[in-house]
Coordinates of N, CA and C in Angstrom, one line a residue:
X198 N -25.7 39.7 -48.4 CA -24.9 40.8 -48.8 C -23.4 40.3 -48.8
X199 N -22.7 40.4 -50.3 CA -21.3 39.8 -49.8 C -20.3 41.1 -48.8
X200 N -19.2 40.4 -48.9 CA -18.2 41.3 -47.5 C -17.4 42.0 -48.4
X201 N -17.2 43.1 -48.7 CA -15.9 43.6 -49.6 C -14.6 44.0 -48.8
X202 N -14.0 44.2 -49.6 CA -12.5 44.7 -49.1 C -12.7 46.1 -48.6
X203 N -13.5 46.7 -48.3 CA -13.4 48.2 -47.6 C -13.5 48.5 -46.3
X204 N -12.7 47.8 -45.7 CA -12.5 48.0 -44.2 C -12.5 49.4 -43.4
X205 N -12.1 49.8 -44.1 CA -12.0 51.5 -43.9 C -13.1 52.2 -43.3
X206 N -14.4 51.9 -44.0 CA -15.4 52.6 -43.4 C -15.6 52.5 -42.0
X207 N -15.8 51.1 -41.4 CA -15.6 50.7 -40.0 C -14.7 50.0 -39.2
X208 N -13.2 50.0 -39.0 CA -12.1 49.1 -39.4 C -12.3 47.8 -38.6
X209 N -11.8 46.3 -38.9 CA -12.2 45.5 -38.2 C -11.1 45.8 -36.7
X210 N -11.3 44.9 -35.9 CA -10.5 45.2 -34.7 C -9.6 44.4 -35.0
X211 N -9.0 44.7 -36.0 CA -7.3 43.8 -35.7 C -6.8 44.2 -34.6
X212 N -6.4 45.0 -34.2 CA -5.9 45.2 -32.8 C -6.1 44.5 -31.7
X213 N -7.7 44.5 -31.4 CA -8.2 44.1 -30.6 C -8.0 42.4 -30.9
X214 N -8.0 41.9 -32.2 CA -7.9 40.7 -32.0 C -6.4 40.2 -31.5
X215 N -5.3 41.0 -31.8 CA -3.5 40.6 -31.3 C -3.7 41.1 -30.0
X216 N -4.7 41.7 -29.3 CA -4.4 42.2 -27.9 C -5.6 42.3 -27.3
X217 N -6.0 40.7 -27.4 CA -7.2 40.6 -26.7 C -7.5 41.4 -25.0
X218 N -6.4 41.3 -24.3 CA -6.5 42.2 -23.2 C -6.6 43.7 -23.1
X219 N -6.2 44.2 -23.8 CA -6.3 45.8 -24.4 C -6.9 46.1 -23.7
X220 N -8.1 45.8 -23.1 CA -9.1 47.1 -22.5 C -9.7 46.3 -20.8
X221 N -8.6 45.4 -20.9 CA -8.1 45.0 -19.4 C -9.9 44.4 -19.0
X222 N -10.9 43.7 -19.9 CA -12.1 43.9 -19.7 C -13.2 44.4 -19.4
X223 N -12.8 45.7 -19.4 CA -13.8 46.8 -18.9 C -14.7 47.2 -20.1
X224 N -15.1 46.6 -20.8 CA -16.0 46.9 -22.3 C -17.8 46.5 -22.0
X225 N -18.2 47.2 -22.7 CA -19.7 46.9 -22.4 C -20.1 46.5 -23.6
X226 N -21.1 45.5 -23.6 CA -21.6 44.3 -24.3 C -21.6 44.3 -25.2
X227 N -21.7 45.8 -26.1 CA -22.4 46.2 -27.4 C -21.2 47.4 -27.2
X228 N -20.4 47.5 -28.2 CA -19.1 48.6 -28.4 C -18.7 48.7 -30.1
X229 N -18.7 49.8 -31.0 CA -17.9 49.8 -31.6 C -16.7 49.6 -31.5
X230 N -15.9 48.6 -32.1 CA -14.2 49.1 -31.8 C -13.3 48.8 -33.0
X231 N -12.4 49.5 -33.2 CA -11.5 49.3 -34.4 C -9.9 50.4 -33.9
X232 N -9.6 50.5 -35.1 CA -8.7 51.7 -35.1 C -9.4 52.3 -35.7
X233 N -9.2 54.3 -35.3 CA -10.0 55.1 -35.9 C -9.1 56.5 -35.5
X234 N -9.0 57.9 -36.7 CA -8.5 58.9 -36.0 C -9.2 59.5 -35.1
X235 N -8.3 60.2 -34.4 CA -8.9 60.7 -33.0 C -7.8 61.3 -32.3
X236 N -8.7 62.6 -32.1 CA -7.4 63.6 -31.0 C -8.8 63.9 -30.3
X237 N -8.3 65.1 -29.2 CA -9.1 65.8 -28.4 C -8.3 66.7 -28.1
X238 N -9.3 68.2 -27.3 CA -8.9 69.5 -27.3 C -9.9 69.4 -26.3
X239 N -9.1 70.6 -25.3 CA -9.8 71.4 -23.8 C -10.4 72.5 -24.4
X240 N -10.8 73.0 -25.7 CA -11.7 74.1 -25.8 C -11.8 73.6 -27.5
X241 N -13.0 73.6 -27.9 CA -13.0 73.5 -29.6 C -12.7 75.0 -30.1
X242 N -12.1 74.6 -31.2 CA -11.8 75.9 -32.1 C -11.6 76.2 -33.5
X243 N -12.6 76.5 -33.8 CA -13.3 78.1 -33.2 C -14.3 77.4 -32.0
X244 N -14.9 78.3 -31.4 CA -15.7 78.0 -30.5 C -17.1 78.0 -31.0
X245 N -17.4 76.9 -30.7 CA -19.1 76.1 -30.9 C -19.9 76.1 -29.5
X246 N -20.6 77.0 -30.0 CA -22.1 76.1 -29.0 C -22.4 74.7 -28.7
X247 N -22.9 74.0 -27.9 CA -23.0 72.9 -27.4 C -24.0 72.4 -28.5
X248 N -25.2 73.4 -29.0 CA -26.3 73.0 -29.6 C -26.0 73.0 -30.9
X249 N -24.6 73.4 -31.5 CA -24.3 73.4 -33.1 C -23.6 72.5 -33.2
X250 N -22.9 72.0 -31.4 CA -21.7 70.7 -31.9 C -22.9 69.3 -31.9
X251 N -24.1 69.4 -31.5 CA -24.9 68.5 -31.3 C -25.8 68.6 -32.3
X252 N -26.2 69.4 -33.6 CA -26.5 69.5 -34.6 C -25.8 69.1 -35.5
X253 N -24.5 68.9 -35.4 CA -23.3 68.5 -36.7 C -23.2 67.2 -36.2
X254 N -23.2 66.8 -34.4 CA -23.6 65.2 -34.5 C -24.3 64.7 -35.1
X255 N -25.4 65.0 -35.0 CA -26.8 64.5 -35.1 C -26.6 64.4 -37.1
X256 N -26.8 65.4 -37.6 CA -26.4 65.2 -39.2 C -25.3 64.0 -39.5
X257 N -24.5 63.9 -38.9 CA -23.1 63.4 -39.2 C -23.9 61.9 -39.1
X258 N -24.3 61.2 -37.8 CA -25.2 60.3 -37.6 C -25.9 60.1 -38.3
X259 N -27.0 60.6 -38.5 CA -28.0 60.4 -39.2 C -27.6 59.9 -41.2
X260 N -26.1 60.7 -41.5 CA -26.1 60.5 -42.5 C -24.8 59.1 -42.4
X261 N -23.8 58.5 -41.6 CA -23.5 57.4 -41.6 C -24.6 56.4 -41.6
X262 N -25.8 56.5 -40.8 CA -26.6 55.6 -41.2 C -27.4 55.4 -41.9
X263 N -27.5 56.0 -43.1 CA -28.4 56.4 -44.3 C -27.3 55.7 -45.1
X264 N -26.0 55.8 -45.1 CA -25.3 55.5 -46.2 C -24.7 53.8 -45.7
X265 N -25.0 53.8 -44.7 CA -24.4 52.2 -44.0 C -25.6 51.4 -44.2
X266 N -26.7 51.7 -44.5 CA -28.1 51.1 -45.1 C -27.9 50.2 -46.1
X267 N -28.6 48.9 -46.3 CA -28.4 48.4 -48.0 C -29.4 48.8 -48.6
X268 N -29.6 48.9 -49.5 CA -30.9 49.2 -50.9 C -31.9 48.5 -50.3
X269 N -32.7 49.4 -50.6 CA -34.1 48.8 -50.0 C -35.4 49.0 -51.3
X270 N -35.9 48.4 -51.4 CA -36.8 48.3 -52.8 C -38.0 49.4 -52.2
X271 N -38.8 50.0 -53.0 CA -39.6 50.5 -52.6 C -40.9 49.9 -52.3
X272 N -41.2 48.6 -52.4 CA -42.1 47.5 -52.2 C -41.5 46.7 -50.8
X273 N -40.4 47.8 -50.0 CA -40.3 46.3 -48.8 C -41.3 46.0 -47.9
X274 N -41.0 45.6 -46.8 CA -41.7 45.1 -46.1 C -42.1 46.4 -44.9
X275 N -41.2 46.9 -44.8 CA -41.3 48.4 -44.1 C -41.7 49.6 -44.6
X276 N -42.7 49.4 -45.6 CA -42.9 50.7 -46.3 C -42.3 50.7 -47.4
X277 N -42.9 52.1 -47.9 CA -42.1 52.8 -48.8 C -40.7 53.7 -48.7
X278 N -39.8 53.3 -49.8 CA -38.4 54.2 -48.7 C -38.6 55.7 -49.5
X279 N -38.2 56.4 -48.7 CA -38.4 57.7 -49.4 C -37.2 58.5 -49.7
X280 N -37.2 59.2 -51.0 CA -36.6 59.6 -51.9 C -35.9 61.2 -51.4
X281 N -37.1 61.4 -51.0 CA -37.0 62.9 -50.6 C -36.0 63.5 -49.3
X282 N -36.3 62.4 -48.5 CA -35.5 61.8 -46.9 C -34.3 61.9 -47.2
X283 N -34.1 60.6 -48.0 CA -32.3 60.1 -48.4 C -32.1 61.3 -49.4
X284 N -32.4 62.3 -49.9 CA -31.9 63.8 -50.7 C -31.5 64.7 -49.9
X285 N -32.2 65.1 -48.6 CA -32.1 65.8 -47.5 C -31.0 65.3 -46.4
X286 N -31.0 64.2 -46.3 CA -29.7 63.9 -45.6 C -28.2 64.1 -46.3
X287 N -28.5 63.7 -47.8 CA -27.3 63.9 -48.4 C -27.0 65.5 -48.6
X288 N -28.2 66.2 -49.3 CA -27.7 67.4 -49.0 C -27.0 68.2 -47.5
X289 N -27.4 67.4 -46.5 CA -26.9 67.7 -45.2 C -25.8 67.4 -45.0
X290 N -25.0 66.4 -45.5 CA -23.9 66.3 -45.3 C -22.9 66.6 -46.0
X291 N -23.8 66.9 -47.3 CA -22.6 67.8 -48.4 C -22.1 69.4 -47.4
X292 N -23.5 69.9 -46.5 CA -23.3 70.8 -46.6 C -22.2 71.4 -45.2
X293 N -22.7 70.2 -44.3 CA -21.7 70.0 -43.2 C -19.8 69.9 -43.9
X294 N -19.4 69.2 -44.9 CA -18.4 68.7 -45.2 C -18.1 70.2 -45.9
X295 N -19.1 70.7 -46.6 CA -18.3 71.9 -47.1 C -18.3 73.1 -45.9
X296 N -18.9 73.1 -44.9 CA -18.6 74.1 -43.7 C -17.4 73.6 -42.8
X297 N -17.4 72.5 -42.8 CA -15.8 71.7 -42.3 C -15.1 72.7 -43.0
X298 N -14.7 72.4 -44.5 CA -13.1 72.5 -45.2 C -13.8 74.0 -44.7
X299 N -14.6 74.7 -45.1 CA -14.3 76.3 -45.3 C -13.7 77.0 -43.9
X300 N -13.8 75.9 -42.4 CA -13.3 76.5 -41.4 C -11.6 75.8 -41.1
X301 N -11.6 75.1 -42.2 CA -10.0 75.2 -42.4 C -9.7 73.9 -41.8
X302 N -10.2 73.0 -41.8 CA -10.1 71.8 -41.3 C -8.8 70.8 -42.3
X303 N -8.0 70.4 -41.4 CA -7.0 69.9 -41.7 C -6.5 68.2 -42.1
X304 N -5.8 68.1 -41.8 CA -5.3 66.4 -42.0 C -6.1 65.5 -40.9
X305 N -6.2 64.4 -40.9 CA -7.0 63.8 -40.2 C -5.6 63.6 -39.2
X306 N -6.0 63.2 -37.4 CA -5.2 62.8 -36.9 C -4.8 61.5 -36.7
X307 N -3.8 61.2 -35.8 CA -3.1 60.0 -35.9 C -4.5 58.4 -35.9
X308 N -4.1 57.1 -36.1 CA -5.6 56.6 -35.9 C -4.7 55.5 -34.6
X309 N -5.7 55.6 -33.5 CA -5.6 55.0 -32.4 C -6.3 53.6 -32.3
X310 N -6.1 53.1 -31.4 CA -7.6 51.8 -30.9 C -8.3 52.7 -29.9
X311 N -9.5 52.4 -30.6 CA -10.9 53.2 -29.9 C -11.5 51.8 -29.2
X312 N -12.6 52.3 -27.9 CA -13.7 51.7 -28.3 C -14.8 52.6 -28.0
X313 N -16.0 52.6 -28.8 CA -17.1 53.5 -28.5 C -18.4 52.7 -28.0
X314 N -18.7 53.1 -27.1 CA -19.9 52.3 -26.4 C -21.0 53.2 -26.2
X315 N -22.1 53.2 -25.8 CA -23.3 54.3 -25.7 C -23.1 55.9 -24.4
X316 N -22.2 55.3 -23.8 CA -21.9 56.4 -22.8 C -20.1 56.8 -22.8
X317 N -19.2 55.8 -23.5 CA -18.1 56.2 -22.9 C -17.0 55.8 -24.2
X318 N -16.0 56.6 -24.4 CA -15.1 56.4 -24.9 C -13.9 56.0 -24.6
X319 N -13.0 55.1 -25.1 CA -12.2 54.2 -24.3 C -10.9 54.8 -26.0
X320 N -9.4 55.0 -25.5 CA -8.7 55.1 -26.7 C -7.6 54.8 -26.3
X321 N -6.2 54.3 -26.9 CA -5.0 54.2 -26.1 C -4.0 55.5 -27.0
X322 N -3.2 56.2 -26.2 CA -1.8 57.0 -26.7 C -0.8 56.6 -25.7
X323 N 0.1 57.3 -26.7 CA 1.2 57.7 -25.9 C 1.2 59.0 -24.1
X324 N 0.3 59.6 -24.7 CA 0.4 60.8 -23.5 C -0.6 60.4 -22.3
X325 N -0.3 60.6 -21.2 CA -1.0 60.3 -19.7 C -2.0 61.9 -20.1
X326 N -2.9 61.4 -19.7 CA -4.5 62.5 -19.4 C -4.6 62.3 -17.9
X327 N -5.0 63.4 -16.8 CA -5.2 63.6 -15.9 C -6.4 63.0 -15.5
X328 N -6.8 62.1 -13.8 CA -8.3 62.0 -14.3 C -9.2 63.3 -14.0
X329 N -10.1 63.2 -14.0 CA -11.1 64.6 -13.6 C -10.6 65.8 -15.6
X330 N -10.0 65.3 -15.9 CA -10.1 66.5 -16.7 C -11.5 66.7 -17.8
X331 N -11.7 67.5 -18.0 CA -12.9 67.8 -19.2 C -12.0 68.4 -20.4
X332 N -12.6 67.7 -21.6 CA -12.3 67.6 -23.1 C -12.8 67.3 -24.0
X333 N -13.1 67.9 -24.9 CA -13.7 67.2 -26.3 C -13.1 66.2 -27.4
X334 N -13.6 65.4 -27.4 CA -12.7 64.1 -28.3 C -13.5 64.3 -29.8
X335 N -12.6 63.3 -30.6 CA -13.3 64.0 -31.8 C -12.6 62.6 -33.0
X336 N -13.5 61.7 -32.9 CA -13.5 60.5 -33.4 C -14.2 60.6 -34.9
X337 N -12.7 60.2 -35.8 CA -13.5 60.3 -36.9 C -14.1 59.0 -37.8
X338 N -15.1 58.6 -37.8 CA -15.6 57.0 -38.0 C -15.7 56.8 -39.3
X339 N -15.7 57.6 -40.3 CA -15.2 56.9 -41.4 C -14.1 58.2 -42.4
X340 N -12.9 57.3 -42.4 CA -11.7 57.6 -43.2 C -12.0 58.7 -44.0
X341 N -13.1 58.1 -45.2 CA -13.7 58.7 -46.3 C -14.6 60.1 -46.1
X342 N -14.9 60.1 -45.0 CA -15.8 61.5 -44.4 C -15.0 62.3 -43.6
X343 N -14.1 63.2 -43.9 CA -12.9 63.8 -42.8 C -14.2 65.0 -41.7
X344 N -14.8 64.2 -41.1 CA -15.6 64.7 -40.6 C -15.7 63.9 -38.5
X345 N -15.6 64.5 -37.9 CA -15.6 63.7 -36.4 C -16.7 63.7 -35.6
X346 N -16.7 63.1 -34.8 CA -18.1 62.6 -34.0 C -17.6 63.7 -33.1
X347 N -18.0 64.5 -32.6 CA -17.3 65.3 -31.2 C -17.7 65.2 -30.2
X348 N -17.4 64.5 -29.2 CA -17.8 64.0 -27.6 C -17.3 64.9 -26.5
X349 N -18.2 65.5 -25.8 CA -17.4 66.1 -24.7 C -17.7 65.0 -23.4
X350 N -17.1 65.2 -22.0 CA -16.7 64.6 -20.9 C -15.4 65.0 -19.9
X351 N -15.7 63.7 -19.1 CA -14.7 63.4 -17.9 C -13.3 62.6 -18.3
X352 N -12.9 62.4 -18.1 CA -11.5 61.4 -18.1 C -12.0 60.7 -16.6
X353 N -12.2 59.2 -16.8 CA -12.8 58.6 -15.3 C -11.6 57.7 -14.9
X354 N -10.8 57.2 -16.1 CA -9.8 56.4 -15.6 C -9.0 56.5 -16.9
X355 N -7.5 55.7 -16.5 CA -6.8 55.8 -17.4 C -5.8 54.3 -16.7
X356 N -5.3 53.3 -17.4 CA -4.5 52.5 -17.1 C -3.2 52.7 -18.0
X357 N -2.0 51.6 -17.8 CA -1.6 52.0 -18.5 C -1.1 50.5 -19.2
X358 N -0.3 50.5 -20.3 CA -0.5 49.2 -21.2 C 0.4 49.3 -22.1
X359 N 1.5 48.2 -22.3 CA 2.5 48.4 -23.6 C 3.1 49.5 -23.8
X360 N 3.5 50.7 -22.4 CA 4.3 51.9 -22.9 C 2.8 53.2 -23.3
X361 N 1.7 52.4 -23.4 CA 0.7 53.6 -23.5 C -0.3 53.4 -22.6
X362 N -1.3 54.3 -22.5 CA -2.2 54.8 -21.4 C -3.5 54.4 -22.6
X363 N -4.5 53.6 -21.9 CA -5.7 53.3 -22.4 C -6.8 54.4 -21.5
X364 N -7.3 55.5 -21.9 CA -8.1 56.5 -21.4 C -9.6 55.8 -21.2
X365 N -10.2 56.6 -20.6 CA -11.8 56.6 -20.4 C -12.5 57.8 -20.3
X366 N -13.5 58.5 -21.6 CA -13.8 59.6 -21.4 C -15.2 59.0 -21.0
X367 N -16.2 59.6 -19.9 CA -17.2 59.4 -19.7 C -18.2 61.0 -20.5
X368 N -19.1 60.4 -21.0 CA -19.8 61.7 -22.1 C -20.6 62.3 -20.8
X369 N -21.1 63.5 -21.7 CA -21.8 64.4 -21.0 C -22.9 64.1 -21.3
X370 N -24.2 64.3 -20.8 CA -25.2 63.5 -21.6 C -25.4 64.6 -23.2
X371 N -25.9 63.6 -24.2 CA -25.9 63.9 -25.1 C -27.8 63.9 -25.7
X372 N -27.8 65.0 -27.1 CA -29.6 65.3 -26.7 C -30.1 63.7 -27.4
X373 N -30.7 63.7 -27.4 CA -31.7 62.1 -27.0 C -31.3 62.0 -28.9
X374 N -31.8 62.9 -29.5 CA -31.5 61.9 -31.2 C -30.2 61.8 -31.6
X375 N -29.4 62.6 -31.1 CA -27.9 61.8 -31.4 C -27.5 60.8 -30.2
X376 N -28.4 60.7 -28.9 CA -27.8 59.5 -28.6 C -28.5 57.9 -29.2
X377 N -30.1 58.6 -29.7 CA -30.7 57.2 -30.4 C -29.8 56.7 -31.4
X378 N -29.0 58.0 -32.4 CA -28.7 57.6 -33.3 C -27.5 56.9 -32.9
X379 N -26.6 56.9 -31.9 CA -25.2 56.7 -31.5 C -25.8 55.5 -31.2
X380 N -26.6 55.4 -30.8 CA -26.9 53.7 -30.2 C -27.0 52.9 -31.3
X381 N -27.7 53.1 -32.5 CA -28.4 52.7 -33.4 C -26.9 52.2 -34.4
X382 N -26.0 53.1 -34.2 CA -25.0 52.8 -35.1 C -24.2 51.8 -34.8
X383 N -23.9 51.8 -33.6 CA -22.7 50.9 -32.6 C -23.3 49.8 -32.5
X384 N -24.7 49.5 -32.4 CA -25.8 48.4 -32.6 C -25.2 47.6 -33.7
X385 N -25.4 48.5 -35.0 CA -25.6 48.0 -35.9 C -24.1 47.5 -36.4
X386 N -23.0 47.8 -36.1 CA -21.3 47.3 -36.5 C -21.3 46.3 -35.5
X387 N -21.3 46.5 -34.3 CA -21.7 45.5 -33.2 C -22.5 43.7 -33.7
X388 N -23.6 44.1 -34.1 CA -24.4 43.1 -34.9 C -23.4 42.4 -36.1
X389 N -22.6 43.1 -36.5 CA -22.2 42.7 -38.2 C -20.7 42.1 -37.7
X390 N -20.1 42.6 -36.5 CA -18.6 42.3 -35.9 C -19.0 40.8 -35.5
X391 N -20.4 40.1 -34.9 CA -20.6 39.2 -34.3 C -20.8 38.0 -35.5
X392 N -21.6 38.8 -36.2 CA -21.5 37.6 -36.9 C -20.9 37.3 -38.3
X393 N -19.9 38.1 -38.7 CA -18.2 37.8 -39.0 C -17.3 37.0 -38.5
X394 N -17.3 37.1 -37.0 CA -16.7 36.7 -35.7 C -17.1 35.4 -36.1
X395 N -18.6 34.5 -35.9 CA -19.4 33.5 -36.4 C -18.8 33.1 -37.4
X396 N -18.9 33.4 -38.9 CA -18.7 32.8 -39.9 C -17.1 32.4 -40.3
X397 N -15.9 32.9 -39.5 CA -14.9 32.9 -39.4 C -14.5 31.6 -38.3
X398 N -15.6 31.6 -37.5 CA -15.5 30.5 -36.6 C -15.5 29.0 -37.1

């Protein structure tokens, strides 16, 4: 598959590459990381159920990874791909994106260095976070989908670096198919950062 110029979808870690220490080592093996928008809020609003913000995960997931897929013939080696599947996800996320704007959803926010790993979110700002605090983060992973991953959690640590604070939110546990899928994704940029990383070498 060739490499195109659309960095956007998953940004490379320029950052991380000018500031190899950025995350002072504390990264686990397998991490998405780039620049990405991202704020967080002590209460979502309007107010969501736990099981609607893990329903809009779970869609949001399922349909980054349907669309970060390459073409698959319907003779591969895995089956038949099915038509009906990839219609239902897209209708899902049409319909997610149109319940976004209708609740008034706005400009995306500032974009930080993230890193996302299976349990923890790692980001750097300007503003000091308390540890012990509880908050929902709201990582938006591609530019083009003004749509956010929404994480709730701990703040477990925070250092500080270059005039800003590199946070650590530790998640709450999350239900098993958006965390399969969360795994599956960070896997799969993870896998593709490495061996970019390789052919660059």
């Amino acid at each position: 598959m060739s490499q195109s110029n659309e960095s956007t979808d998953f940004p490379d870690s320029r950052f991380f590459a000018s500031h190899p220490d950025a995350l002072h080592g504390a990264v686990a093996a397998v991490q998405l990381d780039g620049v990405f928008p991202l704020d967080w809020l002590d209460e979502l609003n309007p107010p969501q159920a736990r099981a609607e913000v893990m329903a809009d995960n779970n869609t949001l997931l399922r349909a980054l990874l349907m669309l970060d897929e390459p073409p698959v013939s319907h003779d591969s080696e895995h089956g038949r791909a099915d038509p009906i599947q990839n219609l239902e996800r897209r209708v899902d996320l049409l319909l997610l994106m149109a319940s976004a704007a209708l609740r008034g959803l706005g400009n995306l926010p500032p974009e930080r260095p993230c890193a996302l790993s299976s349990r923890k979110l790692r980001w750097a700002s300007e503003q000091s976070l308390e540890l012990g605090r509880r908050l929902w983060a709201r990582i938006y992973l591609r530019h083009r989908i003004a749509l956010p991953l929404v994480l709730s959690g701990l703040i477990t640590e925070q250092r500080p670096d270059r005039g800003q604070f590199w946070h650590t939110l530790e998640f709450d546990p999350l239900d098993q198919p958006v965390q399969n899928d969360l795994d599956r994704l960070i896997f799969r940029h993870h896998r593709r950062q490495v061996a970019r990383q390789r052919q660059g070498a």
